[in-house]
Short mmCIF file of C-alpha atoms and ligand atoms in Angstrom, two decimals:
data_model
loop_
_atom_site.label_atom_id
_atom_site.label_comp_id
_atom_site.label_asym_id
_atom_site.label_seq_id
_atom_site.Cartn_x
_atom_site.Cartn_y
_atom_site.Cartn_z
CA MET A 18 78.74 256.28 180.93
CA SER A 19 77.60 255.12 177.41
CA LYS A 20 77.57 251.63 176.41
CA LYS A 21 80.28 250.05 174.35
CA VAL A 22 79.21 249.52 170.73
CA LEU A 23 78.87 245.91 168.89
CA LEU A 24 78.57 245.53 165.14
CA SER A 25 77.99 242.49 163.08
CA GLY A 26 76.09 241.09 160.17
CA ILE A 27 75.12 238.06 158.08
CA GLN A 28 75.13 237.83 154.28
CA SER A 29 71.59 237.33 152.90
CA SER A 30 72.49 234.65 150.78
CA GLY A 31 70.43 231.56 151.65
CA LYS A 32 68.89 229.70 154.73
CA ALA A 33 70.52 230.47 158.01
CA HIS A 34 71.80 227.51 159.84
CA ILE A 35 72.71 226.44 163.28
CA GLY A 36 76.45 227.29 162.53
CA ASN A 37 75.29 230.89 162.04
CA TYR A 38 73.27 230.65 165.19
CA PHE A 39 75.76 229.37 167.52
CA GLY A 40 78.87 231.13 165.98
CA ALA A 41 77.28 234.63 165.62
CA MET A 42 73.51 235.13 166.20
CA LYS A 43 73.44 233.87 169.76
CA GLN A 44 76.05 236.42 170.68
CA PHE A 45 74.34 239.06 169.11
CA VAL A 46 71.30 238.27 171.37
CA ASP A 47 73.44 237.51 174.54
CA LEU A 48 75.33 240.81 174.19
CA SER A 49 72.48 243.13 173.29
CA GLU A 50 71.85 243.83 177.06
CA THR A 51 75.23 245.10 177.46
CA TYR A 52 76.21 246.76 174.20
CA ASP A 53 74.74 249.22 171.82
CA CYS A 54 74.28 246.85 168.87
CA PHE A 55 74.25 247.46 165.19
CA ILE A 56 73.18 244.25 163.46
CA MET A 57 73.13 244.26 159.49
CA ILE A 58 71.63 242.38 156.65
CA ALA A 59 74.63 242.28 154.22
CA ASP A 60 72.70 242.34 150.99
CA TYR A 61 75.43 243.83 148.89
CA HIS A 62 77.71 241.15 150.06
CA ALA A 63 75.26 238.41 148.68
CA LEU A 64 75.44 240.09 145.28
CA HIS A 65 78.45 238.05 144.31
CA SER A 66 76.35 234.83 144.56
CA LEU A 67 72.99 236.04 143.55
CA GLN A 68 72.04 237.66 140.57
CA ASN A 69 68.21 237.32 140.90
CA PRO A 70 66.08 240.20 142.07
CA LYS A 71 63.17 238.03 143.13
CA GLU A 72 65.41 235.84 145.20
CA MET A 73 67.36 238.73 146.55
CA LYS A 74 64.22 240.22 148.05
CA GLU A 75 63.20 236.94 149.58
CA ASN A 76 66.51 236.47 151.04
CA ILE A 77 66.56 239.82 152.76
CA ILE A 78 63.08 239.25 154.15
CA ASN A 79 63.98 235.77 155.27
CA LEU A 80 66.86 237.11 157.15
CA LEU A 81 64.93 239.76 158.69
CA LEU A 82 62.40 237.27 159.97
CA ASP A 83 65.33 235.03 161.22
CA TYR A 84 66.83 238.03 163.29
CA LEU A 85 63.30 238.74 164.71
CA ALA A 86 62.55 234.94 165.53
CA VAL A 87 65.99 234.48 167.52
CA GLU A 88 64.68 237.19 169.68
CA LEU A 89 66.88 240.26 168.66
CA ASP A 90 65.01 242.88 170.12
CA PRO A 91 64.74 246.03 167.81
CA LYS A 92 64.27 248.20 170.88
CA LYS A 93 67.76 247.26 171.98
CA VAL A 94 69.30 246.47 168.63
CA VAL A 95 69.63 248.73 165.38
CA LEU A 96 68.62 246.15 162.70
CA PHE A 97 69.51 247.62 159.21
CA LYS A 98 70.16 246.62 155.78
CA GLN A 99 73.64 247.33 154.13
CA SER A 100 72.32 248.60 150.90
CA ASP A 101 70.09 251.50 152.73
CA ILE A 102 73.31 253.19 153.76
CA SER A 103 74.99 254.37 150.66
CA GLU A 104 77.96 255.42 152.84
CA HIS A 105 79.19 251.77 152.92
CA THR A 106 79.93 251.81 149.10
CA GLU A 107 81.22 255.65 149.41
CA LEU A 108 83.74 254.69 151.80
CA THR A 109 84.64 251.50 150.21
CA TRP A 110 86.13 253.80 147.21
CA ILE A 111 88.01 255.86 149.59
CA PHE A 112 89.60 252.63 151.34
CA ASP A 113 90.22 251.32 147.88
CA THR A 114 92.71 254.11 147.27
CA ILE A 115 94.70 253.25 150.07
CA VAL A 116 94.57 249.29 150.11
CA THR A 117 97.06 247.46 147.76
CA MET A 118 96.45 244.59 145.52
CA PRO A 119 99.17 242.26 147.06
CA TYR A 120 97.54 242.85 150.43
CA LEU A 121 94.18 241.75 149.35
CA MET A 122 95.66 238.82 147.32
CA ARG A 123 96.61 237.36 150.76
CA ALA A 124 92.87 237.16 151.90
CA HIS A 125 91.50 233.63 152.21
CA ALA A 126 88.53 234.10 150.06
CA PHE A 127 90.62 235.29 147.17
CA LYS A 128 93.07 232.57 147.65
CA ASP A 129 90.22 229.85 147.71
CA ALA A 130 88.86 231.20 144.58
CA GLU A 131 92.18 231.26 142.79
CA ALA A 132 93.19 227.73 143.89
CA LYS A 133 90.07 226.64 142.17
CA ASN A 134 90.89 228.37 139.09
CA LYS A 135 87.71 230.63 139.29
CA GLU A 136 87.49 233.73 137.13
CA ILE A 137 87.29 236.34 140.14
CA ASP A 138 84.99 239.45 139.76
CA VAL A 139 86.39 242.65 141.19
CA GLY A 140 83.69 242.48 144.05
CA THR A 141 84.82 239.26 145.24
CA PHE A 142 88.40 240.48 145.36
CA ASN A 143 87.26 243.59 147.16
CA TYR A 144 84.89 241.98 149.37
CA PRO A 145 87.06 242.52 152.72
CA VAL A 146 87.16 246.36 151.94
CA LEU A 147 83.52 246.49 151.84
CA MET A 148 83.30 244.44 155.07
CA ALA A 149 85.82 246.95 156.69
CA THR A 150 83.63 249.81 155.65
CA ASP A 151 80.45 247.86 157.21
CA ILE A 152 82.59 247.75 160.52
CA LEU A 153 84.34 251.11 160.73
CA LEU A 154 81.45 253.45 160.01
CA TYR A 155 79.94 252.39 163.19
CA SER A 156 82.98 252.60 165.42
CA PRO A 157 82.12 249.24 167.27
CA ASP A 158 84.32 248.23 170.20
CA VAL A 159 83.78 244.36 169.24
CA VAL A 160 82.70 242.57 166.28
CA PRO A 161 81.33 239.11 167.36
CA VAL A 162 81.88 236.63 164.33
CA GLY A 163 82.72 232.92 163.71
CA ALA A 164 86.35 231.97 163.13
CA ASP A 165 85.91 232.08 159.35
CA GLN A 166 85.52 235.87 159.56
CA LYS A 167 88.62 236.56 161.61
CA GLN A 168 90.90 237.58 158.91
CA HIS A 169 88.26 239.98 157.68
CA VAL A 170 87.78 241.90 160.97
CA GLU A 171 91.68 241.84 161.16
CA ILE A 172 91.79 243.39 157.68
CA SER A 173 89.47 246.12 159.07
CA ARG A 174 91.91 246.81 161.70
CA ASP A 175 94.74 247.08 159.20
CA ILE A 176 92.85 249.45 157.16
CA ALA A 177 91.63 251.80 160.04
CA GLU A 178 95.27 252.04 161.27
CA LYS A 179 96.40 252.72 157.66
CA PHE A 180 93.90 255.57 157.24
CA ASN A 181 94.58 257.02 160.68
CA ARG A 182 98.40 256.97 159.86
CA ILE A 183 97.61 259.03 156.57
CA TYR A 184 94.91 261.33 157.70
CA GLY A 185 94.93 261.46 161.46
CA GLU A 186 93.03 259.67 164.09
CA THR A 187 89.60 258.95 162.72
CA PHE A 188 88.56 255.13 163.05
CA LYS A 189 88.25 253.29 166.26
CA ILE A 190 90.21 249.93 165.83
CA PRO A 191 87.57 247.18 166.66
CA GLU A 192 88.33 243.83 168.38
CA VAL A 193 87.40 240.75 166.96
CA LEU A 194 85.05 238.50 169.51
CA ILE A 195 85.12 234.78 168.60
CA MET A 196 83.65 232.24 171.27
CA LYS A 197 86.12 229.47 171.29
CA GLU A 198 83.61 226.55 171.74
CA VAL A 199 81.60 227.59 168.89
CA ALA A 200 84.36 229.22 166.57
CA VAL A 201 83.69 226.49 163.93
CA VAL A 202 80.33 224.70 164.34
CA PRO A 203 80.86 221.44 162.39
CA GLY A 204 78.48 220.37 159.51
CA THR A 205 76.86 216.87 159.13
CA ASP A 206 80.23 215.51 157.25
CA GLY A 207 82.39 217.05 160.05
CA ARG A 208 83.64 219.87 158.01
CA LYS A 209 82.58 223.48 158.92
CA MET A 210 79.04 223.82 158.55
CA SER A 211 78.73 226.00 155.41
CA LYS A 212 75.95 226.56 152.81
CA SER A 213 78.61 225.82 150.12
CA TYR A 214 79.39 222.30 151.43
CA GLY A 215 75.64 221.26 151.68
CA ASN A 216 76.40 219.91 155.13
CA THR A 217 73.88 222.41 157.18
CA ILE A 218 71.21 221.95 159.54
CA PRO A 219 68.70 224.84 158.90
CA LEU A 220 68.10 226.99 162.12
CA PHE A 221 64.37 226.81 161.10
CA ALA A 222 64.02 223.27 159.91
CA GLU A 223 60.74 221.36 160.44
CA TYR A 224 60.81 218.10 162.33
CA GLU A 225 61.18 215.84 159.13
CA GLU A 226 64.23 218.03 157.83
CA ILE A 227 65.80 217.87 161.24
CA LYS A 228 65.56 214.09 160.91
CA LYS A 229 67.01 213.99 157.32
CA CYS A 230 69.77 216.04 158.28
CA VAL A 231 70.71 214.01 161.45
CA MET A 232 70.25 210.61 159.72
CA SER A 233 72.86 212.03 157.12
CA ILE A 234 75.46 212.69 159.70
CA VAL A 235 78.44 210.78 158.68
CA THR A 236 79.63 208.28 161.41
CA ASP A 237 82.96 206.74 161.77
CA SER A 238 82.71 203.16 162.87
CA SER A 239 86.32 203.02 164.19
CA GLY A 240 85.75 204.46 167.47
CA GLU A 241 82.78 204.07 170.20
CA ARG A 242 81.72 207.63 169.93
CA PRO A 243 80.15 208.86 166.71
CA GLU A 244 82.30 212.18 166.84
CA ASN A 245 80.37 214.07 164.20
CA VAL A 246 77.06 213.48 166.07
CA TYR A 247 78.58 214.37 169.43
CA ALA A 248 80.08 217.59 168.14
CA ILE A 249 76.48 218.89 167.03
CA HIS A 250 75.05 217.52 170.15
CA LYS A 251 77.36 219.49 172.49
CA LEU A 252 75.80 222.59 171.23
CA LEU A 253 72.52 221.61 173.06
CA ARG A 254 73.56 219.84 176.14
CA PRO A 255 76.22 220.42 178.67
CA GLU A 256 79.04 217.95 178.14
CA SER A 257 79.30 216.51 181.56
CA GLU A 258 75.60 215.24 180.72
CA LEU A 259 76.51 214.29 177.44
CA LYS A 260 79.44 212.28 177.93
CA LYS A 261 77.60 209.95 180.40
CA ILE A 262 74.97 209.62 177.93
CA TYR A 263 77.37 208.68 175.12
CA GLU A 264 79.26 206.33 177.28
CA LYS A 265 75.93 204.46 178.19
CA LYS A 266 74.95 204.21 174.64
CA ALA A 267 78.38 203.37 173.33
CA GLY A 268 78.22 202.08 169.97
CA LYS A 269 74.32 202.62 169.60
CA TYR A 270 74.62 205.22 166.81
CA LYS A 271 70.91 205.13 165.85
CA GLU A 272 69.78 205.79 169.41
CA LEU A 273 72.12 208.61 169.74
CA LYS A 274 71.03 210.31 166.45
CA GLU A 275 67.45 209.98 167.66
CA LEU A 276 68.32 211.64 170.97
CA LEU A 277 70.00 214.53 168.82
CA ILE A 278 66.81 214.72 166.63
CA GLU A 279 64.71 215.20 169.80
CA ASP A 280 66.99 217.89 171.19
CA LEU A 281 67.28 219.70 168.04
CA GLU A 282 63.46 219.72 167.81
CA LYS A 283 63.24 221.10 171.33
CA PHE A 284 65.65 223.78 170.66
CA ILE A 285 64.30 224.71 167.15
CA ALA A 286 60.55 224.54 167.76
CA PRO A 287 59.96 227.73 169.68
CA MET A 288 62.11 229.77 167.32
CA ARG A 289 60.18 228.20 164.27
CA GLU A 290 56.94 229.01 165.94
CA ARG A 291 58.04 232.77 166.59
CA ARG A 292 59.19 232.94 162.97
CA LYS A 293 55.84 231.90 161.68
CA ASN A 294 54.05 234.64 163.65
CA PHE A 295 56.37 237.12 162.28
CA GLU A 296 55.63 235.93 158.84
CA LYS A 297 52.22 236.90 159.27
CA ASP A 298 53.31 240.63 159.40
CA ILE A 299 55.96 241.25 156.76
CA LYS A 300 55.08 244.82 156.56
CA GLY A 301 55.54 245.22 160.23
CA ALA A 302 58.77 243.32 160.00
CA LEU A 303 59.90 245.72 157.09
CA ALA A 304 58.97 248.92 159.12
CA ILE A 305 61.34 247.82 161.78
CA LEU A 306 64.14 247.28 159.17
CA ALA A 307 63.47 250.77 157.73
CA GLU A 308 63.42 252.50 161.02
CA GLY A 309 66.77 250.75 161.89
CA GLY A 310 68.26 251.94 158.64
CA GLU A 311 67.35 255.54 159.65
CA ARG A 312 69.11 255.03 162.82
CA ALA A 313 72.18 253.64 161.22
CA LYS A 314 72.31 256.35 158.50
CA LYS A 315 72.76 259.00 161.17
CA VAL A 316 75.63 257.38 162.56
CA ALA A 317 77.23 256.47 159.12
CA SER A 318 76.57 259.84 157.71
CA ALA A 319 78.29 261.47 160.74
CA LYS A 320 81.26 259.37 160.42
CA MET A 321 81.30 260.05 156.54
CA ALA A 322 81.22 263.69 157.13
CA GLU A 323 84.30 263.42 159.26
CA VAL A 324 86.01 261.22 156.47
CA ARG A 325 85.26 263.81 153.73
CA GLU A 326 86.75 266.48 155.89
CA LYS A 327 89.98 264.58 156.64
CA ILE A 328 90.69 263.67 153.06
CA GLY A 329 90.03 267.21 151.86
CA VAL A 330 87.01 266.98 149.63
CA ASN A 331 84.89 269.10 151.76
CA VAL A 332 85.39 272.59 150.20
CA TYR A 333 82.05 274.27 151.05
P1 TYM B 172 78.23 234.67 156.95
O1 TYM B 172 76.92 235.40 156.32
O2 TYM B 172 79.06 233.74 155.97
O3 TYM B 172 78.09 234.39 158.30
C1 TYM B 172 77.42 234.87 159.16
C2 TYM B 172 78.05 234.71 160.63
O4 TYM B 172 77.99 233.09 161.06
C3 TYM B 172 79.30 232.65 161.32
N1 TYM B 172 79.53 231.28 160.93
C4 TYM B 172 79.72 230.30 161.57
N2 TYM B 172 80.29 230.14 162.93
C5 TYM B 172 80.64 229.04 163.40
N3 TYM B 172 80.41 227.94 162.63
C6 TYM B 172 80.20 227.73 161.36
N4 TYM B 172 80.00 226.78 160.93
C7 TYM B 172 79.72 229.11 160.93
N5 TYM B 172 79.23 229.41 159.51
C8 TYM B 172 79.08 230.84 159.78
C9 TYM B 172 80.30 233.46 160.37
O5 TYM B 172 81.48 233.36 160.97
C10 TYM B 172 79.58 234.75 160.69
O6 TYM B 172 79.94 235.49 161.92
N6 TYM B 172 81.13 238.70 155.57
C11 TYM B 172 80.18 238.06 156.54
C12 TYM B 172 79.01 238.91 156.83
C13 TYM B 172 79.45 240.50 157.15
C14 TYM B 172 79.83 240.97 158.40
C15 TYM B 172 80.03 242.15 158.26
C16 TYM B 172 80.26 240.29 159.54
C17 TYM B 172 79.32 241.26 156.25
N7 TYM B 172 79.70 242.51 156.77
C18 TYM B 172 80.59 243.11 159.05
C19 TYM B 172 80.62 241.20 160.71
C20 TYM B 172 80.86 242.53 160.31
C21 TYM B 172 79.75 236.75 156.07
O7 TYM B 172 79.82 236.38 155.02
O8 TYM B 172 79.24 235.86 157.09
#
């Protein structure tokens, strides 16, 4: 029996952080044994926030190295770049003709931008549709993501169902996969860890940077336990162990932060070293990405041929 299919991706819009790792990347690695995996560098998604070709290239390569350093094995996983597969943008247009504006106006990202009175580009408005094509072209059974992406996967399900209703059974309806304990990894200020809040701990931080991030964790002096420190710490140690330590060191915030620094360093150091090794052979890493692109293209173009047939443009 063939394996079930998993698809997911990350925007190449800056440094990966431990929220990306625990919320998403770790699942990619853990599940790569049991699923056929497609893991994407979502570079076209990054275009909203990045209009600098040099940085764009750097970010793509950085995310590729990150994927390799967390031990995504290219033998088990198809690692590819969104912009290598033109079917993503082609299918987006077709979906655009069946998705309504009021429907997309309910998306969180749009509402947030609107609440801030931002002038929104069409790409930002349409973002969930591009993400739906990212997913549906590969017929995945599951899409592992953090909680912030849940609505986007739900939108992809709605779009698949609508297309299937209009044109006949074409797309598999994907399931979102969110690990409860890491659905929202908090940042150094207790809010969701996010590049846009400036509250991240970079996944490949050097020791000094780890120290700086941990020392900046906002602590609340009202309780015995510094909750923001604890919330990050429990990603690294079992809670049964951690609770005892925090009870023993009740009120000793500095010592607890020092322990967190050590635990983060132990966790990050091997990945950081692996990443440095991959950095020595960028060409080799890019060859892996190009090869993954060829494999992804085969799957996407077969699905696209089916779509063209279904909508009636295939007249030859
Ligand atoms: P992105 O690049 O913002 O984030 C990548 C993944 O990391 C998860 N994540 C978190 N999980 C838990 N706690 C956090 N603090 C945290 N911060 C980020 C995100 O939920 C996500 O799973 N649009 C997507 C990328 C994308 C994609 C796709 C994902 C493009 N096409 C197709 C799945 C399928 C994004 O911007 O994620």
